[in-house]
Amino acid sequence: MGHSNTFPLPSAPTETADLYPESDGKPMAETERHFRELLKTFNRIENHFAYLPDVYVLGDMMMYYEEGNPRKSISPDIFVAFGIGKKERRIYKIWEEGKPPDFVLEFSSKGTYRNDLTGKVQLYASIGIPEYFLYDVDRRYLPTPLMGFRLVGREYVEIPPLASGGIPAATLGLEFHLLDDTFGIYDPEAQEWLKTAAEDAEIRAEDAEIRAEDAEIRANQEVNARHKAEAEVARLQEELERLKAGL
């Protein structure tokens, strides 16, 4: 009897996977510039909180805020949640995590800025996200390129800028600043700008190179000083010999 060519059928998706999709089918960013700015900002925030095991930083993840209703979802560009751990997630269910994110950052564009300033303001406030920030990469659509909102009661209040011009994010302990053609994130406690892990590594490599060059310079200086000392000793010995010969 011949063997039939049968293969096991793939298992059917779970009910949860069917009910709560992992993607909304929309692109991560509208343009290449948006994508690069978003990725750089995400990497800087993630690197800043890398040493804290209970801080979760991610973006472009489906977030569901009403159990049993998959239409009640949104996908923030970047969000930060404290106290939930860094375990890998495929989606974010607020009722399972026990809380919404503490901070959301959206990169506004021509196609999103109206909703960013209206629908998302209302939605994020109703979900209970303490701080909501917006950045206009093209600097053409928002009233100001960088905006921050803080939840007061059940509504958002725009955060006034500091004397330095930065907008403080109290949840993160950081300040967001407009720069020439981008924006930066400043840590007032450490008194330094946030960097990506790659930028940190590059700086450490440069510092190591400088230290190596300094060490080489010091070593050369020590060799030169030793040679000069040896030459002086030889000169003095020669002078002493001449004095002895003249006696």
mmCIF file of C-alpha atoms in Angstrom:
data_model
loop_
_atom_site.group_PDB
_atom_site.id
_atom_site.type_symbol
_atom_site.label_atom_id
_atom_site.label_comp_id
_atom_site.label_asym_id
_atom_site.label_seq_id
_atom_site.Cartn_x
_atom_site.Cartn_y
_atom_site.Cartn_z
ATOM 1 C CA MET A 1 0.000 0.000 0.000
ATOM 2 C CA GLY A 2 1.422 3.383 -0.953
ATOM 3 C CA HIS A 3 1.846 6.195 1.480
ATOM 4 C CA SER A 4 -0.419 9.181 1.039
ATOM 5 C CA ASN A 5 1.262 12.564 0.921
ATOM 6 C CA THR A 6 -0.510 14.244 3.790
ATOM 7 C CA PHE A 7 0.751 17.149 5.839
ATOM 8 C CA PRO A 8 -0.606 18.584 9.061
ATOM 9 C CA LEU A 9 -2.824 21.570 8.537
ATOM 10 C CA PRO A 10 -1.642 24.816 10.095
ATOM 11 C CA SER A 11 -3.370 25.586 13.334
ATOM 12 C CA ALA A 12 -6.150 28.097 13.137
ATOM 13 C CA PRO A 13 -5.488 31.526 14.610
ATOM 14 C CA THR A 14 -6.683 31.928 18.140
ATOM 15 C CA GLU A 15 -9.831 33.855 18.860
ATOM 16 C CA THR A 16 -7.751 36.614 20.448
ATOM 17 C CA ALA A 17 -5.573 36.941 17.357
ATOM 18 C CA ASP A 18 -8.678 37.136 15.178
ATOM 19 C CA LEU A 19 -10.373 39.641 17.420
ATOM 20 C CA TYR A 20 -7.393 41.922 18.003
ATOM 21 C CA PRO A 21 -5.233 42.249 14.858
ATOM 22 C CA GLU A 22 -1.554 43.094 15.231
ATOM 23 C CA SER A 23 -1.548 45.645 12.421
ATOM 24 C CA ASP A 24 -3.865 48.263 11.010
ATOM 25 C CA GLY A 25 -2.308 47.935 7.550
ATOM 26 C CA LYS A 26 -1.141 51.549 7.534
ATOM 27 C CA PRO A 27 2.488 52.560 6.880
ATOM 28 C CA MET A 28 4.671 53.369 9.886
ATOM 29 C CA ALA A 29 5.508 56.854 8.584
ATOM 30 C CA GLU A 30 4.289 59.102 5.777
ATOM 31 C CA THR A 31 7.717 59.980 4.332
ATOM 32 C CA GLU A 32 11.324 58.859 4.645
ATOM 33 C CA ARG A 33 12.095 61.924 6.733
ATOM 34 C CA HIS A 34 9.252 61.113 9.104
ATOM 35 C CA PHE A 35 10.508 57.549 9.403
ATOM 36 C CA ARG A 36 14.095 58.570 10.159
ATOM 37 C CA GLU A 37 13.051 61.168 12.736
ATOM 38 C CA LEU A 38 10.655 58.710 14.365
ATOM 39 C CA LEU A 39 13.231 55.924 14.522
ATOM 40 C CA LYS A 40 15.948 58.211 15.891
ATOM 41 C CA THR A 41 13.622 59.574 18.576
ATOM 42 C CA PHE A 42 12.431 56.103 19.551
ATOM 43 C CA ASN A 43 16.021 54.859 19.850
ATOM 44 C CA ARG A 44 17.001 57.822 22.030
ATOM 45 C CA ILE A 45 14.091 57.364 24.434
ATOM 46 C CA GLU A 46 14.585 53.586 24.535
ATOM 47 C CA ASN A 47 18.304 54.008 25.205
ATOM 48 C CA HIS A 48 17.588 56.488 27.992
ATOM 49 C CA PHE A 49 15.336 54.027 29.836
ATOM 50 C CA ALA A 50 17.287 50.885 28.917
ATOM 51 C CA TYR A 51 18.584 50.399 32.475
ATOM 52 C CA LEU A 52 15.103 50.492 34.035
ATOM 53 C CA PRO A 53 13.479 47.028 33.803
ATOM 54 C CA ASP A 54 9.906 48.245 34.344
ATOM 55 C CA VAL A 55 9.815 50.859 31.560
ATOM 56 C CA TYR A 56 8.345 49.790 28.222
ATOM 57 C CA VAL A 57 9.098 51.936 25.167
ATOM 58 C CA LEU A 58 7.668 51.112 21.754
ATOM 59 C CA GLY A 59 5.827 52.526 18.806
ATOM 60 C CA ASP A 60 3.605 51.626 15.887
ATOM 61 C CA MET A 61 1.924 48.937 18.005
ATOM 62 C CA MET A 62 -1.804 48.311 18.012
ATOM 63 C CA MET A 63 -3.254 49.503 21.300
ATOM 64 C CA TYR A 64 -6.756 48.345 22.276
ATOM 65 C CA TYR A 65 -8.671 50.288 24.890
ATOM 66 C CA GLU A 66 -12.064 48.550 25.100
ATOM 67 C CA GLU A 67 -12.228 44.824 25.797
ATOM 68 C CA GLY A 68 -14.258 42.908 23.244
ATOM 69 C CA ASN A 69 -14.332 45.764 20.709
ATOM 70 C CA PRO A 70 -11.430 45.569 18.216
ATOM 71 C CA ARG A 71 -12.591 48.785 16.549
ATOM 72 C CA LYS A 72 -11.560 50.671 19.666
ATOM 73 C CA SER A 73 -7.879 50.764 18.798
ATOM 74 C CA ILE A 74 -5.094 53.153 17.883
ATOM 75 C CA SER A 75 -1.420 52.852 16.999
ATOM 76 C CA PRO A 76 0.704 55.644 18.571
ATOM 77 C CA ASP A 77 3.971 56.532 16.860
ATOM 78 C CA ILE A 78 5.896 56.269 20.161
ATOM 79 C CA PHE A 79 4.660 55.523 23.646
ATOM 80 C CA VAL A 80 6.201 54.972 27.077
ATOM 81 C CA ALA A 81 4.595 52.961 29.882
ATOM 82 C CA PHE A 82 6.028 52.695 33.390
ATOM 83 C CA GLY A 83 5.621 49.742 35.713
ATOM 84 C CA ILE A 84 4.698 47.053 33.202
ATOM 85 C CA GLY A 85 8.063 45.499 32.349
ATOM 86 C CA LYS A 86 9.959 45.023 29.102
ATOM 87 C CA LYS A 87 8.500 41.662 28.054
ATOM 88 C CA GLU A 88 7.887 41.275 24.327
ATOM 89 C CA ARG A 89 4.382 42.195 23.246
ATOM 90 C CA ARG A 90 2.567 41.919 19.942
ATOM 91 C CA ILE A 91 -0.318 44.214 20.893
ATOM 92 C CA TYR A 92 -1.135 46.425 23.882
ATOM 93 C CA LYS A 93 -4.411 45.762 25.676
ATOM 94 C CA ILE A 94 -5.016 48.388 28.306
ATOM 95 C CA TRP A 95 -7.283 46.158 30.420
ATOM 96 C CA GLU A 96 -4.626 43.424 30.538
ATOM 97 C CA GLU A 97 -1.710 45.764 31.238
ATOM 98 C CA GLY A 98 -3.747 47.426 33.953
ATOM 99 C CA LYS A 99 -3.047 50.936 32.695
ATOM 100 C CA PRO A 100 -2.629 53.054 29.550
ATOM 101 C CA PRO A 101 0.785 54.364 28.511
ATOM 102 C CA ASP A 102 2.093 57.331 30.500
ATOM 103 C CA PHE A 103 3.351 59.236 27.463
ATOM 104 C CA VAL A 104 2.544 59.346 23.751
ATOM 105 C CA LEU A 105 4.401 61.158 20.962
ATOM 106 C CA GLU A 106 2.865 61.542 17.508
ATOM 107 C CA PHE A 107 4.716 62.773 14.416
ATOM 108 C CA SER A 108 2.219 64.974 12.631
ATOM 109 C CA SER A 109 2.057 65.210 8.861
ATOM 110 C CA LYS A 110 -0.190 66.612 6.156
ATOM 111 C CA GLY A 111 -2.403 63.568 6.371
ATOM 112 C CA THR A 112 -2.600 63.314 10.175
ATOM 113 C CA TYR A 113 -2.302 66.728 11.801
ATOM 114 C CA ARG A 114 -6.032 67.510 11.891
ATOM 115 C CA ASN A 115 -6.821 64.264 13.684
ATOM 116 C CA ASP A 116 -3.748 64.685 15.887
ATOM 117 C CA LEU A 117 -5.140 68.015 17.112
ATOM 118 C CA THR A 118 -8.757 66.930 17.498
ATOM 119 C CA GLY A 119 -9.716 63.261 17.578
ATOM 120 C CA LYS A 120 -6.539 62.000 19.216
ATOM 121 C CA VAL A 121 -6.589 64.777 21.807
ATOM 122 C CA GLN A 122 -10.057 63.661 22.857
ATOM 123 C CA LEU A 123 -9.247 59.957 22.631
ATOM 124 C CA TYR A 124 -5.971 60.020 24.549
ATOM 125 C CA ALA A 125 -7.592 62.182 27.237
ATOM 126 C CA SER A 126 -10.513 59.760 27.570
ATOM 127 C CA ILE A 127 -8.108 56.804 27.801
ATOM 128 C CA GLY A 128 -6.254 58.613 30.565
ATOM 129 C CA ILE A 129 -2.798 59.089 29.016
ATOM 130 C CA PRO A 130 -1.076 61.693 31.268
ATOM 131 C CA GLU A 131 0.966 63.416 28.544
ATOM 132 C CA TYR A 132 0.565 63.735 24.789
ATOM 133 C CA PHE A 133 3.200 65.404 22.587
ATOM 134 C CA LEU A 134 3.163 66.327 18.896
ATOM 135 C CA TYR A 135 6.012 67.111 16.513
ATOM 136 C CA ASP A 136 5.563 68.520 13.020
ATOM 137 C CA VAL A 137 8.544 67.222 11.032
ATOM 138 C CA ASP A 138 7.801 69.515 8.080
ATOM 139 C CA ARG A 139 6.983 72.506 10.324
ATOM 140 C CA ARG A 140 4.034 73.381 8.133
ATOM 141 C CA TYR A 141 0.898 71.999 9.721
ATOM 142 C CA LEU A 142 0.733 72.367 13.501
ATOM 143 C CA PRO A 143 0.239 75.805 15.118
ATOM 144 C CA THR A 144 3.772 75.360 16.481
ATOM 145 C CA PRO A 145 6.134 72.554 15.370
ATOM 146 C CA LEU A 146 6.406 71.096 18.867
ATOM 147 C CA MET A 147 3.445 70.867 21.244
ATOM 148 C CA GLY A 148 2.836 69.152 24.555
ATOM 149 C CA PHE A 149 -0.383 68.480 26.456
ATOM 150 C CA ARG A 150 -0.840 67.373 30.071
ATOM 151 C CA LEU A 151 -3.964 65.754 31.437
ATOM 152 C CA VAL A 152 -5.659 67.916 34.042
ATOM 153 C CA GLY A 153 -8.778 66.234 35.313
ATOM 154 C CA ARG A 154 -10.317 64.710 32.204
ATOM 155 C CA GLU A 155 -9.008 67.215 29.656
ATOM 156 C CA TYR A 156 -5.657 68.141 28.155
ATOM 157 C CA VAL A 157 -4.055 71.490 28.886
ATOM 158 C CA GLU A 158 -1.240 72.701 26.649
ATOM 159 C CA ILE A 159 2.114 72.736 28.432
ATOM 160 C CA PRO A 160 3.780 76.176 28.358
ATOM 161 C CA PRO A 161 7.425 76.236 27.245
ATOM 162 C CA LEU A 162 10.255 76.804 29.693
ATOM 163 C CA ALA A 163 12.433 79.903 29.653
ATOM 164 C CA SER A 164 14.902 77.854 27.611
ATOM 165 C CA GLY A 165 12.197 77.211 25.020
ATOM 166 C CA GLY A 166 11.903 73.510 25.802
ATOM 167 C CA ILE A 167 8.649 71.785 26.670
ATOM 168 C CA PRO A 168 8.896 69.631 29.814
ATOM 169 C CA ALA A 169 7.493 66.110 29.887
ATOM 170 C CA ALA A 170 6.964 65.555 33.609
ATOM 171 C CA THR A 171 6.180 61.855 33.168
ATOM 172 C CA LEU A 172 9.578 61.252 31.564
ATOM 173 C CA GLY A 173 11.607 63.830 33.496
ATOM 174 C CA LEU A 174 12.816 65.163 30.152
ATOM 175 C CA GLU A 175 12.563 68.301 28.018
ATOM 176 C CA PHE A 176 11.755 68.463 24.302
ATOM 177 C CA HIS A 177 13.488 71.238 22.363
ATOM 178 C CA LEU A 178 13.215 72.489 18.797
ATOM 179 C CA LEU A 179 16.615 72.600 17.104
ATOM 180 C CA ASP A 180 17.612 73.926 13.675
ATOM 181 C CA ASP A 181 15.904 71.353 11.484
ATOM 182 C CA THR A 182 14.941 68.681 14.012
ATOM 183 C CA PHE A 183 14.261 68.427 17.716
ATOM 184 C CA GLY A 184 16.245 67.140 20.656
ATOM 185 C CA ILE A 185 15.447 65.638 24.045
ATOM 186 C CA TYR A 186 17.309 66.990 27.064
ATOM 187 C CA ASP A 187 17.820 65.338 30.441
ATOM 188 C CA PRO A 188 17.964 68.222 32.958
ATOM 189 C CA GLU A 189 19.140 65.949 35.782
ATOM 190 C CA ALA A 190 22.122 64.574 33.851
ATOM 191 C CA GLN A 191 22.473 67.881 31.981
ATOM 192 C CA GLU A 192 22.922 66.149 28.657
ATOM 193 C CA TRP A 193 21.057 65.467 25.412
ATOM 194 C CA LEU A 194 19.621 62.029 24.839
ATOM 195 C CA LYS A 195 21.517 59.883 22.364
ATOM 196 C CA THR A 196 20.843 56.637 20.574
ATOM 197 C CA ALA A 197 22.852 53.584 21.568
ATOM 198 C CA ALA A 198 24.834 53.977 18.330
ATOM 199 C CA GLU A 199 25.573 57.640 19.097
ATOM 200 C CA ASP A 200 26.681 56.672 22.608
ATOM 201 C CA ALA A 201 28.967 53.983 21.200
ATOM 202 C CA GLU A 202 30.444 56.437 18.703
ATOM 203 C CA ILE A 203 31.157 58.950 21.465
ATOM 204 C CA ARG A 204 32.748 56.260 23.635
ATOM 205 C CA ALA A 205 34.915 55.189 20.703
ATOM 206 C CA GLU A 206 35.977 58.795 20.093
ATOM 207 C CA ASP A 207 36.747 59.247 23.792
ATOM 208 C CA ALA A 208 38.777 56.035 23.796
ATOM 209 C CA GLU A 209 40.698 57.232 20.739
ATOM 210 C CA ILE A 210 41.396 60.578 22.403
ATOM 211 C CA ARG A 211 42.554 58.823 25.583
ATOM 212 C CA ALA A 212 44.816 56.567 23.522
ATOM 213 C CA GLU A 213 46.274 59.578 21.706
ATOM 214 C CA ASP A 214 46.807 61.371 25.027
ATOM 215 C CA ALA A 215 48.486 58.289 26.467
ATOM 216 C CA GLU A 216 50.757 58.079 23.417
ATOM 217 C CA ILE A 217 51.637 61.766 23.733
ATOM 218 C CA ARG A 218 52.425 61.347 27.422
ATOM 219 C CA ALA A 219 54.518 58.259 26.677
ATOM 220 C CA ASN A 220 56.467 60.155 23.990
ATOM 221 C CA GLN A 221 56.966 63.053 26.377
ATOM 222 C CA GLU A 222 58.282 60.678 29.022
ATOM 223 C CA VAL A 223 60.659 59.073 26.504
ATOM 224 C CA ASN A 224 61.914 62.504 25.378
ATOM 225 C CA ALA A 225 62.356 63.611 28.979
ATOM 226 C CA ARG A 226 64.278 60.446 29.777
ATOM 227 C CA HIS A 227 66.522 60.934 26.742
ATOM 228 C CA LYS A 228 67.186 64.528 27.777
ATOM 229 C CA ALA A 229 67.986 63.414 31.312
ATOM 230 C CA GLU A 230 70.315 60.704 30.040
ATOM 231 C CA ALA A 231 72.022 63.204 27.740
ATOM 232 C CA GLU A 232 72.462 65.640 30.616
ATOM 233 C CA VAL A 233 73.923 62.913 32.815
ATOM 234 C CA ALA A 234 76.335 61.960 30.023
ATOM 235 C CA ARG A 235 77.340 65.626 29.578
ATOM 236 C CA LEU A 236 77.966 66.055 33.269
ATOM 237 C CA GLN A 237 80.025 62.865 33.419
ATOM 238 C CA GLU A 238 82.057 64.068 30.436
ATOM 239 C CA GLU A 239 82.612 67.440 32.109
ATOM 240 C CA LEU A 240 83.654 65.721 35.297
ATOM 241 C CA GLU A 241 86.166 63.616 33.400
ATOM 242 C CA ARG A 242 87.654 66.743 31.813
ATOM 243 C CA LEU A 243 87.957 68.412 35.202
ATOM 244 C CA LYS A 244 89.676 65.337 36.604
ATOM 245 C CA ALA A 245 92.082 65.251 33.675
ATOM 246 C CA GLY A 246 93.003 68.909 34.245
ATOM 247 C CA LEU A 247 93.990 68.421 37.854
#
